[in-house]
mmCIF file of C-alpha atoms and ligand atoms in Angstrom:
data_model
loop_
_atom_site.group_PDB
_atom_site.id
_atom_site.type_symbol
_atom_site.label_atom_id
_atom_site.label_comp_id
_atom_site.label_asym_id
_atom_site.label_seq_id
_atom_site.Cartn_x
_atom_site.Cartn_y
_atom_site.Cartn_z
ATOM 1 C CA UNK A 80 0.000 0.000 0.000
ATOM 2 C CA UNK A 81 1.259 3.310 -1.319
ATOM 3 C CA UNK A 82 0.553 5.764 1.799
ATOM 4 C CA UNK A 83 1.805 3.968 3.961
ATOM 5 C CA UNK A 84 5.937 4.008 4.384
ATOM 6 C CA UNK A 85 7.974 6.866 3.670
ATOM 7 C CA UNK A 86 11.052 5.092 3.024
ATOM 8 C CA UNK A 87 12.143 3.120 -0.183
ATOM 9 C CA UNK A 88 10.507 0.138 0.684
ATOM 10 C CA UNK A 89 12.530 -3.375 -0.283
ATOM 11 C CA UNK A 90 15.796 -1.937 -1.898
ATOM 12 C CA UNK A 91 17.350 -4.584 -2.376
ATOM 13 C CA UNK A 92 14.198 -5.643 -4.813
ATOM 14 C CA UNK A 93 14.985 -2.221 -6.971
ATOM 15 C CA UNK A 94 17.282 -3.737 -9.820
ATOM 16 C CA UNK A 95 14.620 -6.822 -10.221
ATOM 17 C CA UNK A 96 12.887 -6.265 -13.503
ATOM 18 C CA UNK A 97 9.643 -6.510 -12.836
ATOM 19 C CA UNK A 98 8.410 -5.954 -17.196
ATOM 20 C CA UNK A 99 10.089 -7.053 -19.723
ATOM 21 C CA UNK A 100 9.069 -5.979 -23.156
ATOM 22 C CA UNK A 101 10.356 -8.232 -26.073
ATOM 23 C CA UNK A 102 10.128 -7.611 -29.725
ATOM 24 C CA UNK A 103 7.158 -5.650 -29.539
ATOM 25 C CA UNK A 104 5.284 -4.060 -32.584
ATOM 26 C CA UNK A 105 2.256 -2.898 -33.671
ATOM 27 C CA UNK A 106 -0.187 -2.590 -37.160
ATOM 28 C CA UNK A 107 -2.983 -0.772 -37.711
ATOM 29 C CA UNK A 108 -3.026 -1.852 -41.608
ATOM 30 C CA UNK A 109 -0.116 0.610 -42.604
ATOM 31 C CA UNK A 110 3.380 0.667 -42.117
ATOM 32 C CA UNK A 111 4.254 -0.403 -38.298
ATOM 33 C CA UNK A 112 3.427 2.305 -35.665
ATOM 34 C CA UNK A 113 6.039 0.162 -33.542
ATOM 35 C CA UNK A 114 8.966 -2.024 -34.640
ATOM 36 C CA UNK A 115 10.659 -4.211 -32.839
ATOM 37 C CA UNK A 116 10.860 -2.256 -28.952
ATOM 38 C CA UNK A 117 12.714 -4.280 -26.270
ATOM 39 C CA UNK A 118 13.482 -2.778 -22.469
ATOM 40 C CA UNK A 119 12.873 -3.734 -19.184
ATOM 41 C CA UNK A 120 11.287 -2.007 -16.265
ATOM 42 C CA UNK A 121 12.986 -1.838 -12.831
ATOM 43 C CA UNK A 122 11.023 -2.278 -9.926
ATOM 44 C CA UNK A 123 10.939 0.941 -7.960
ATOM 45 C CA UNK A 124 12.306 2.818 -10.859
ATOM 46 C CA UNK A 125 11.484 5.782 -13.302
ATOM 47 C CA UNK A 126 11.246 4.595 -17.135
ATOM 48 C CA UNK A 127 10.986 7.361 -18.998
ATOM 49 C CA UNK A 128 9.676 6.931 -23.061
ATOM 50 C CA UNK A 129 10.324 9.684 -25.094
ATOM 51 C CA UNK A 130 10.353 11.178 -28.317
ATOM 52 C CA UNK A 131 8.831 13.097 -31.242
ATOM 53 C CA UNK A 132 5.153 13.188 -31.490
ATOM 54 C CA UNK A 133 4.165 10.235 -33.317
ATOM 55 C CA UNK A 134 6.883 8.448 -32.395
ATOM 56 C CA UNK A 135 4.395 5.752 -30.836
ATOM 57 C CA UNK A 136 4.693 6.378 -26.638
ATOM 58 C CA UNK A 137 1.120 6.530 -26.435
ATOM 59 C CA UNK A 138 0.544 3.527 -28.461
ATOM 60 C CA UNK A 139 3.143 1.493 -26.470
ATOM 61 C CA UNK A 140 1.617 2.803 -23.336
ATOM 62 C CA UNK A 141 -1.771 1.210 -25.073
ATOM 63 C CA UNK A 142 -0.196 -2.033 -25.610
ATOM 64 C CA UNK A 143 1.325 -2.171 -21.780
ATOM 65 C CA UNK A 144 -2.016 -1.565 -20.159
ATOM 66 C CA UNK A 145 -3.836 -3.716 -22.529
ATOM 67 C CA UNK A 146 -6.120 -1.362 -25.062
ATOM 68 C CA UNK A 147 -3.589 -2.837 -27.875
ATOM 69 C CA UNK A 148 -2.852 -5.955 -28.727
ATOM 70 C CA UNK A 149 0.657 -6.244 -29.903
ATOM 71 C CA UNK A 150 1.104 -7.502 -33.639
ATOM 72 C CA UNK A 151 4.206 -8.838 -32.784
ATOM 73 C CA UNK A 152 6.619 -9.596 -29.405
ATOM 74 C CA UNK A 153 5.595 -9.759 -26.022
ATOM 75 C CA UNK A 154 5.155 -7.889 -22.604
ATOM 76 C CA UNK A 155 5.923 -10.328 -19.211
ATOM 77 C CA UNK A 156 4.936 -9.182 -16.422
ATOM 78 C CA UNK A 157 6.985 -10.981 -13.093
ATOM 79 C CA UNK A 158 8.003 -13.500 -15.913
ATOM 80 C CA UNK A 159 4.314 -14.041 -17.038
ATOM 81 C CA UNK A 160 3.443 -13.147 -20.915
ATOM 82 C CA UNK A 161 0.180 -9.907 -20.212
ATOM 83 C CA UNK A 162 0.372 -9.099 -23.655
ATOM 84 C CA UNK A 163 -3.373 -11.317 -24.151
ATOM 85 C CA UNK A 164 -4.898 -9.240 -21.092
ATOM 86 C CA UNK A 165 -7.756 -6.752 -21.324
ATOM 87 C CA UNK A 166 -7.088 -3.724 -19.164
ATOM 88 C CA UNK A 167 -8.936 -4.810 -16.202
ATOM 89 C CA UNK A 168 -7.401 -7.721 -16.094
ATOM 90 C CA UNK A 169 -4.245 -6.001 -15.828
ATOM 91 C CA UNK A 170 -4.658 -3.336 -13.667
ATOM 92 C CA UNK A 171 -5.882 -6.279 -11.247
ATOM 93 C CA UNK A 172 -2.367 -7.829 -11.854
ATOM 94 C CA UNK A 173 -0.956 -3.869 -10.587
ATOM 95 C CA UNK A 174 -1.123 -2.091 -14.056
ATOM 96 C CA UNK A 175 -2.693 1.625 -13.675
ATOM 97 C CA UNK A 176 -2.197 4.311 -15.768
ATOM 98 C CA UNK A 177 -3.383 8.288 -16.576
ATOM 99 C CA UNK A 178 -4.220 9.594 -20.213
ATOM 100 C CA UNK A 179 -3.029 11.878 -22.577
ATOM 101 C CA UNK A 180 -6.008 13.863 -22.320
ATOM 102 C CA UNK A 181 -8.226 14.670 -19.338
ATOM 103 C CA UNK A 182 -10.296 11.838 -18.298
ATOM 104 C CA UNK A 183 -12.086 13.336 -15.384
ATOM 105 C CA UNK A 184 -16.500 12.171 -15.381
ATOM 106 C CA UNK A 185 -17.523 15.996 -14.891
ATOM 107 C CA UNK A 186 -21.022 14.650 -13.160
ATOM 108 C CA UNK A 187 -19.316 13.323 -10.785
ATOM 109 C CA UNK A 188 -17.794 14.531 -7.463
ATOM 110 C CA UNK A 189 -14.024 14.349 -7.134
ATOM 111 C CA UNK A 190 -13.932 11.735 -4.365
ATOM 112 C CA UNK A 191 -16.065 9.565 -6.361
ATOM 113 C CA UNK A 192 -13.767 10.135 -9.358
ATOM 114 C CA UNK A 193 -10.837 8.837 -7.114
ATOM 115 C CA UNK A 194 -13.178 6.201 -5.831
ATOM 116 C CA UNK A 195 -13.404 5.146 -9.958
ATOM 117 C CA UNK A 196 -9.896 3.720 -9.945
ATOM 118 C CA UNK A 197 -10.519 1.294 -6.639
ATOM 119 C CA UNK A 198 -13.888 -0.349 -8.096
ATOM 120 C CA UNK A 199 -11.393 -3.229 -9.266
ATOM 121 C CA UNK A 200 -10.477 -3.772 -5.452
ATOM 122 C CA UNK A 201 -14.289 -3.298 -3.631
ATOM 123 C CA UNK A 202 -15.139 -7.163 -3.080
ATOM 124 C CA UNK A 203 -18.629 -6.296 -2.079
ATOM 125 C CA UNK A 204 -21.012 -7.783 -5.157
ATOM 126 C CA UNK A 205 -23.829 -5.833 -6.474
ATOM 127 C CA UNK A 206 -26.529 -7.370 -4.129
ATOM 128 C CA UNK A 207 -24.789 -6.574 -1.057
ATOM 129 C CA UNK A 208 -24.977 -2.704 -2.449
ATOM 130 C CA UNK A 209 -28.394 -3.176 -2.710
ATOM 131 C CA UNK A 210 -28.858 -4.859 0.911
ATOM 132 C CA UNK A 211 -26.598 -2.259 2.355
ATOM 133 C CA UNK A 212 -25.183 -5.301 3.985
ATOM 134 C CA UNK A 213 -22.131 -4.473 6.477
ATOM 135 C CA UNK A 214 -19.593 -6.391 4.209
ATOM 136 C CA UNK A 215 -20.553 -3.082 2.060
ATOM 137 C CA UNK A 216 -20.809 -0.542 4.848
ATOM 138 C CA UNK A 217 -17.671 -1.150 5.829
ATOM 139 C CA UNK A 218 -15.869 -1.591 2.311
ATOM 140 C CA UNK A 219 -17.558 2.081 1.666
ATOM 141 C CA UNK A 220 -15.835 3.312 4.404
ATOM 142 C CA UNK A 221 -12.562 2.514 3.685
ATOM 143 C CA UNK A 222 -12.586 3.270 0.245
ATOM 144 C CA UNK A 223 -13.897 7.097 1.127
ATOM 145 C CA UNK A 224 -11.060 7.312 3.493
ATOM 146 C CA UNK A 225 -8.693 5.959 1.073
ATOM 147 C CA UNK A 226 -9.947 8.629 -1.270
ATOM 148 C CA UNK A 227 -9.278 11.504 1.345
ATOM 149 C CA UNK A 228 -5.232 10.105 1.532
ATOM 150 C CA UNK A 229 -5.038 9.904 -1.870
ATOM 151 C CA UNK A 230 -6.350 13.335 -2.562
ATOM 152 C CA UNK A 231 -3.755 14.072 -0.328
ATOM 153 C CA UNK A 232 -0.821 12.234 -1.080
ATOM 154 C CA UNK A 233 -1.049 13.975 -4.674
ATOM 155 C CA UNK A 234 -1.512 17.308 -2.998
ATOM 156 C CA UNK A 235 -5.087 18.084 -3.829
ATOM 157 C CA UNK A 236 -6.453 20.198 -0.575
ATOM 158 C CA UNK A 237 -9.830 20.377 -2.200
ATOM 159 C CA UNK A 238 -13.146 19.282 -0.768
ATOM 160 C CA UNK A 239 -14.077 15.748 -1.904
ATOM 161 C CA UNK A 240 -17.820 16.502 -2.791
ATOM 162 C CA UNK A 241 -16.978 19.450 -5.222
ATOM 163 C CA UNK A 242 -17.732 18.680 -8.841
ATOM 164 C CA UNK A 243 -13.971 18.658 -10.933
ATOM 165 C CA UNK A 244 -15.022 21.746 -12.792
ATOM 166 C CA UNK A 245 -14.608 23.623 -9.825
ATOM 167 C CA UNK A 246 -10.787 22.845 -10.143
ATOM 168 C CA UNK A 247 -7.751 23.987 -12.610
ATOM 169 C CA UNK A 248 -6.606 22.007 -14.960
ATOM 170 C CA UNK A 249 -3.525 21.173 -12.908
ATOM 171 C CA UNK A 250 -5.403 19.524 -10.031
ATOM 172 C CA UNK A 251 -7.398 17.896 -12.353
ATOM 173 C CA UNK A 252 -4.246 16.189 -14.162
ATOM 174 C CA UNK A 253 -3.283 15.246 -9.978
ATOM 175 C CA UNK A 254 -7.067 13.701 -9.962
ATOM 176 C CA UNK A 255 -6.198 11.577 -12.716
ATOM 177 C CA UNK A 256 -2.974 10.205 -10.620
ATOM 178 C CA UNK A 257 -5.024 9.939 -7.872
ATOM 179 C CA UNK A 258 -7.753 7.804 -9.696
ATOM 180 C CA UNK A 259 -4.457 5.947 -11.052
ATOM 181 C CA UNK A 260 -3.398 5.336 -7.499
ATOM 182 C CA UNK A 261 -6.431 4.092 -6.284
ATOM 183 C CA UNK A 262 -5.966 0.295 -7.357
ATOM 184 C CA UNK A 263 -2.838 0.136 -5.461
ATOM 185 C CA UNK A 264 -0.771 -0.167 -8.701
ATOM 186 C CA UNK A 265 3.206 -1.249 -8.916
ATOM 187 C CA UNK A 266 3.549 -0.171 -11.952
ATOM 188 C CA UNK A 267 1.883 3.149 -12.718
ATOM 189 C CA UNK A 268 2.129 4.625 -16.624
ATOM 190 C CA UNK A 269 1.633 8.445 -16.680
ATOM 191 C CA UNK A 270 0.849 9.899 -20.798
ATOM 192 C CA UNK A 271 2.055 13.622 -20.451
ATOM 193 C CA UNK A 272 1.063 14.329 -16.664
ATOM 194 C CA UNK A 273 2.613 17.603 -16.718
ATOM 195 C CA UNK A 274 1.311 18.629 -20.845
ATOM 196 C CA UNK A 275 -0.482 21.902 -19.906
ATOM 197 C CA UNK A 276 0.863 22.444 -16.380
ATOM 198 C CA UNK A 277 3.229 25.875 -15.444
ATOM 199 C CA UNK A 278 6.372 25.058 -13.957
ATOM 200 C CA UNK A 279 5.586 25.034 -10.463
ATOM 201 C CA UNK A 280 2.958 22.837 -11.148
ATOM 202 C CA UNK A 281 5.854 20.404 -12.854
ATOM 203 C CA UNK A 282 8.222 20.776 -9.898
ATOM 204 C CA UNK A 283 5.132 19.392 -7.953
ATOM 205 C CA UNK A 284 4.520 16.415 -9.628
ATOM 206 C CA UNK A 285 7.993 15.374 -10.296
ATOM 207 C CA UNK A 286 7.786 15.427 -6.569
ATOM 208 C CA UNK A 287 5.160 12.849 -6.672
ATOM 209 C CA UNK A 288 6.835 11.089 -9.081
ATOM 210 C CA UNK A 289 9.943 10.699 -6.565
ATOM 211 C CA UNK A 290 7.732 9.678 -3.782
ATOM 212 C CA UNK A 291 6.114 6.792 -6.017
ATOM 213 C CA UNK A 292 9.478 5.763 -7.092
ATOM 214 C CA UNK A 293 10.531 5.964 -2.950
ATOM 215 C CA UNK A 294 7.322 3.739 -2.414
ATOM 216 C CA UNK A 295 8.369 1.216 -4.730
ATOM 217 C CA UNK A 296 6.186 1.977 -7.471
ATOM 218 C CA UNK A 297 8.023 1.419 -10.666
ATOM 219 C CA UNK A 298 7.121 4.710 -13.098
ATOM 220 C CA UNK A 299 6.625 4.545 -16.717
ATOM 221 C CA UNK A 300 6.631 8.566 -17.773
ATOM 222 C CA UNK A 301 5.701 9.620 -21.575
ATOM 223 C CA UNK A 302 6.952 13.344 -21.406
ATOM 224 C CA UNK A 303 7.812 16.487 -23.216
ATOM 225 C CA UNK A 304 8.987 18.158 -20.558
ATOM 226 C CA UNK A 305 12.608 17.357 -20.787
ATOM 227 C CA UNK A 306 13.634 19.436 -17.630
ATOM 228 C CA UNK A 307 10.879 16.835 -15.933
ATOM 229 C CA UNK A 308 12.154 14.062 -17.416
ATOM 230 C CA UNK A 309 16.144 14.500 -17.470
ATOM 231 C CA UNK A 310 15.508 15.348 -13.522
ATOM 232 C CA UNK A 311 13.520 12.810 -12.708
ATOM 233 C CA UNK A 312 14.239 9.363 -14.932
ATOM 234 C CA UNK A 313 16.247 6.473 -13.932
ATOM 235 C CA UNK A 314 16.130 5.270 -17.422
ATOM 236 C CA UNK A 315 15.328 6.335 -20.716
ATOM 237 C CA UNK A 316 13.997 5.116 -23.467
ATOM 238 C CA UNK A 317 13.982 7.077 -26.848
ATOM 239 C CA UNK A 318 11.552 6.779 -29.530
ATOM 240 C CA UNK A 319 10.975 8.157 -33.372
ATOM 241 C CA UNK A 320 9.279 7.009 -35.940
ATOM 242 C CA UNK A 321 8.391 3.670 -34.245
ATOM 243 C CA UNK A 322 11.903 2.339 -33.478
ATOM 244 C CA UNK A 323 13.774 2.724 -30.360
ATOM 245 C CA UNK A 324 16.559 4.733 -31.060
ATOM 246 C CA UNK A 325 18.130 4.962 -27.937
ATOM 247 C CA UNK A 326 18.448 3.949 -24.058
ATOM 248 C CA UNK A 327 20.213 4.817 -20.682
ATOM 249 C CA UNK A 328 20.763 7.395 -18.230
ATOM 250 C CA UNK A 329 19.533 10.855 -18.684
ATOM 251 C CA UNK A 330 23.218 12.148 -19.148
ATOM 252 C CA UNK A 331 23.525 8.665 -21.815
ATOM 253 C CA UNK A 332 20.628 9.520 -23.716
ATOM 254 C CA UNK A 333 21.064 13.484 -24.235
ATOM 255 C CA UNK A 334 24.378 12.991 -25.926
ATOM 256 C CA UNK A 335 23.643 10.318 -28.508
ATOM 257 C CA UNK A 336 24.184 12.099 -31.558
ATOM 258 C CA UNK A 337 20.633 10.169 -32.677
ATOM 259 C CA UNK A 338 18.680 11.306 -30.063
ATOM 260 C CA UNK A 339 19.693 15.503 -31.029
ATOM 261 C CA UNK A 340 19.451 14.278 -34.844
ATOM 262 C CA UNK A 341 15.588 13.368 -34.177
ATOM 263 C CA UNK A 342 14.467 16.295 -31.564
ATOM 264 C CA UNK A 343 16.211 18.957 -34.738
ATOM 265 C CA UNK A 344 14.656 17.501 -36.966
ATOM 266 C CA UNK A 345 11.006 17.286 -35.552
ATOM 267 C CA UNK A 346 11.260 20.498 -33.713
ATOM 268 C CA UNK A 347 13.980 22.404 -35.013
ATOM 269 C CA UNK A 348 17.448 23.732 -33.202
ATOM 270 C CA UNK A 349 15.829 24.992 -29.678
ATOM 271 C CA UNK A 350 15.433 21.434 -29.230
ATOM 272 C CA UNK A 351 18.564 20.691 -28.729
ATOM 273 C CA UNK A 352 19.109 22.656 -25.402
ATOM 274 C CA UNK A 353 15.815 21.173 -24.410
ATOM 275 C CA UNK A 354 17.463 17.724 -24.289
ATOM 276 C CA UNK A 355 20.057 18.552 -22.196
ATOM 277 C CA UNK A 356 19.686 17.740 -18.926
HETATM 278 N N1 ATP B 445 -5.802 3.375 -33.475
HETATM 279 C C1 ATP B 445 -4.935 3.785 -34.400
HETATM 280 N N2 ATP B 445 -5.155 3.550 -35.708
HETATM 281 C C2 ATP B 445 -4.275 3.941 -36.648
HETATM 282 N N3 ATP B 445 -3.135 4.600 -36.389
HETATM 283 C C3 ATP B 445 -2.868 4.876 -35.102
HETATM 284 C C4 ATP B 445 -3.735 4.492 -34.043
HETATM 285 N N4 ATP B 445 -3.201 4.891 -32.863
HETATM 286 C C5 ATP B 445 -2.052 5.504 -33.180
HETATM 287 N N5 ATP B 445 -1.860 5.499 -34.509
HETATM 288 C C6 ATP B 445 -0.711 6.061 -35.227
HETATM 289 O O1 ATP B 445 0.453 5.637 -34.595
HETATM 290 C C7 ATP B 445 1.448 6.640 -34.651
HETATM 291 C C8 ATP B 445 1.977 6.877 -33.268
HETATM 292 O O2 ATP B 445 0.949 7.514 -32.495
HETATM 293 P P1 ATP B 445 1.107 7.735 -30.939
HETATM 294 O O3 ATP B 445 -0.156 8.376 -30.478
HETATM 295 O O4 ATP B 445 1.497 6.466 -30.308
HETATM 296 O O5 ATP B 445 2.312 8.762 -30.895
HETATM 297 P P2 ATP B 445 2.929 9.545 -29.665
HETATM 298 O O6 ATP B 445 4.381 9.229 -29.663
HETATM 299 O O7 ATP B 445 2.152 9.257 -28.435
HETATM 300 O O8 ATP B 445 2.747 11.065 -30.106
HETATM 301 P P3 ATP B 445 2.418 12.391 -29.227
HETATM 302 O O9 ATP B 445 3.729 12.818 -28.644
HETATM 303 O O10 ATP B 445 1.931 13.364 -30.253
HETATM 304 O O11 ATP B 445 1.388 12.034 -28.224
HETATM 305 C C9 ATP B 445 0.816 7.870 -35.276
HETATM 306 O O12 ATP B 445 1.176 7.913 -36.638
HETATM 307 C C10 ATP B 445 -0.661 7.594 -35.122
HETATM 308 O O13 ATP B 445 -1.397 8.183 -36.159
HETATM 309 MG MG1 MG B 446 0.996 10.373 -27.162
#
């Protein structure tokens, strides 16, 4: 359980890979979106995927969490091929993840948009919600307090019954995390958390990125930001046009002569400072 230890929990667990993805790639009837992607995930670690837009992050994101089958390759999970599971299958198995763009229900109040992400974990079947049987009562309870920590543990001081339109955008990206959070995930995938956000906003969640990571929680991070991500990655991974192009450490990555070739030439030459950690 995330809230509950400070410390990195386990350390000597942090260089077990806990994914492994092998040969992946993907088809949607043209050319491959992804070709042939291999890395592994560290337990406890930040993974960051990066790369051009359309360089296919959010469609290997897809294919970890199970909205994608993979055309080719495979994703194991603690050994185990995941690559066949639907998304709730995996996010039983500790697989959560937040969107590229907002998905916050607008009709509902934010506690009950945090209490979205723990429906996978509430035991209590459908009659005993009827029945208001104890079993229920008592599940109810602990899942609103869980909602109140997590709102907290992301830094949203907001009242729980407000609707989310009452918030800014940047609490409503830390709702998302928070729904994310509620299943109790170990490995949490974050699409552009801090797309839209002003730099304080940024400095705050790569704070909760580095509390995760403390927590055990291995981080998968599809980012723009490169200040975020050269600050707060463990490992990178670097995408264009489908292929991995590159891997390593922050200071690895930003001077492979690939990685500066692709940022010029999808964004032009302020780029290149961008990359630079
Ligand atoms: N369902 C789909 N059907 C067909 N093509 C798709 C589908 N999903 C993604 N693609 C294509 O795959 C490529 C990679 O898209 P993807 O969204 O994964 O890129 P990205 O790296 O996340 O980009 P961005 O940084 O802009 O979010 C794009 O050319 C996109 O059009
Ligand atoms: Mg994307």
């Amino acid at each position: 359980m995330i809230l509950v230890s400070g410390k990195k929990a386990a350390q000597q667990h942090h260089t077990a890979s806990i994914v492994q993805v092998d040969g992946l790639g993907k088809k949607f009837g043209g050319p491959p979106v992804l070709n042939d992607i291999s890395f592994k995930l560290q337990r406890g670690q930040v993974h960051s995927i990066i790369g051009p837009n359309g360089a296919g992050k959010t469609t290997l994101l897809n294919i970890l969490t199970g909205i994608y089958k993979p055309t080719t390759g495979h994703v194991l999970l603690h050994g185990s091929d995941m690559s066949a599971l639907e998304p709730h299958q995996l996010a039983a198995c500790g697989v959560s993840r937040t969107f590229q763009n907002l998905k916050v229900c607008f009709n509902m109040s934010v506690q009950e948009n945090v209490l979205l992400g723990r429906h996978l974990h509430l035991q209590t079947g459908f009659l005993a919600g009827i029945l208001r049987l104890p079993s229920m009562q008592k599940n109810e309870e602990e899942a609103h307090t869980l909602a109140r920590e997590l709102l907290e543990f992301v830094g949203l001081r907001v009242d729980a019954a407000l609707r989310p339109d009452a918030l800014s955008y940047g609490a409503l990206k830390r709702l998302e995390i928070a729904r994310a959070l509620a299943c109790d995930p170990q490995l949490l995938l974050l699409d552009e958390p801090a797309a839209g956000l002003n730099p304080q906003e940024t400095m705050e969640i790569k704070k909760l990125i580095e509390r995760l990571a403390e927590q055990s929680v291995t981080v998968v991070l599809v980012e723009h930001d490169m200040k975020l991500v050269m600050g707060v990655s463990d490992n990178i991974v670097v995408m264009n046009y489908g292929q991995k192009i590159a891997e390593g450490s922050p200071e690895t990555v930003a001077q492979n002569p690939d990685v500066i070739a692709a940022y010029l030439g999808a964004h032009g030459k302020q780029e290149k400072a961008e990359v630079t950690p």
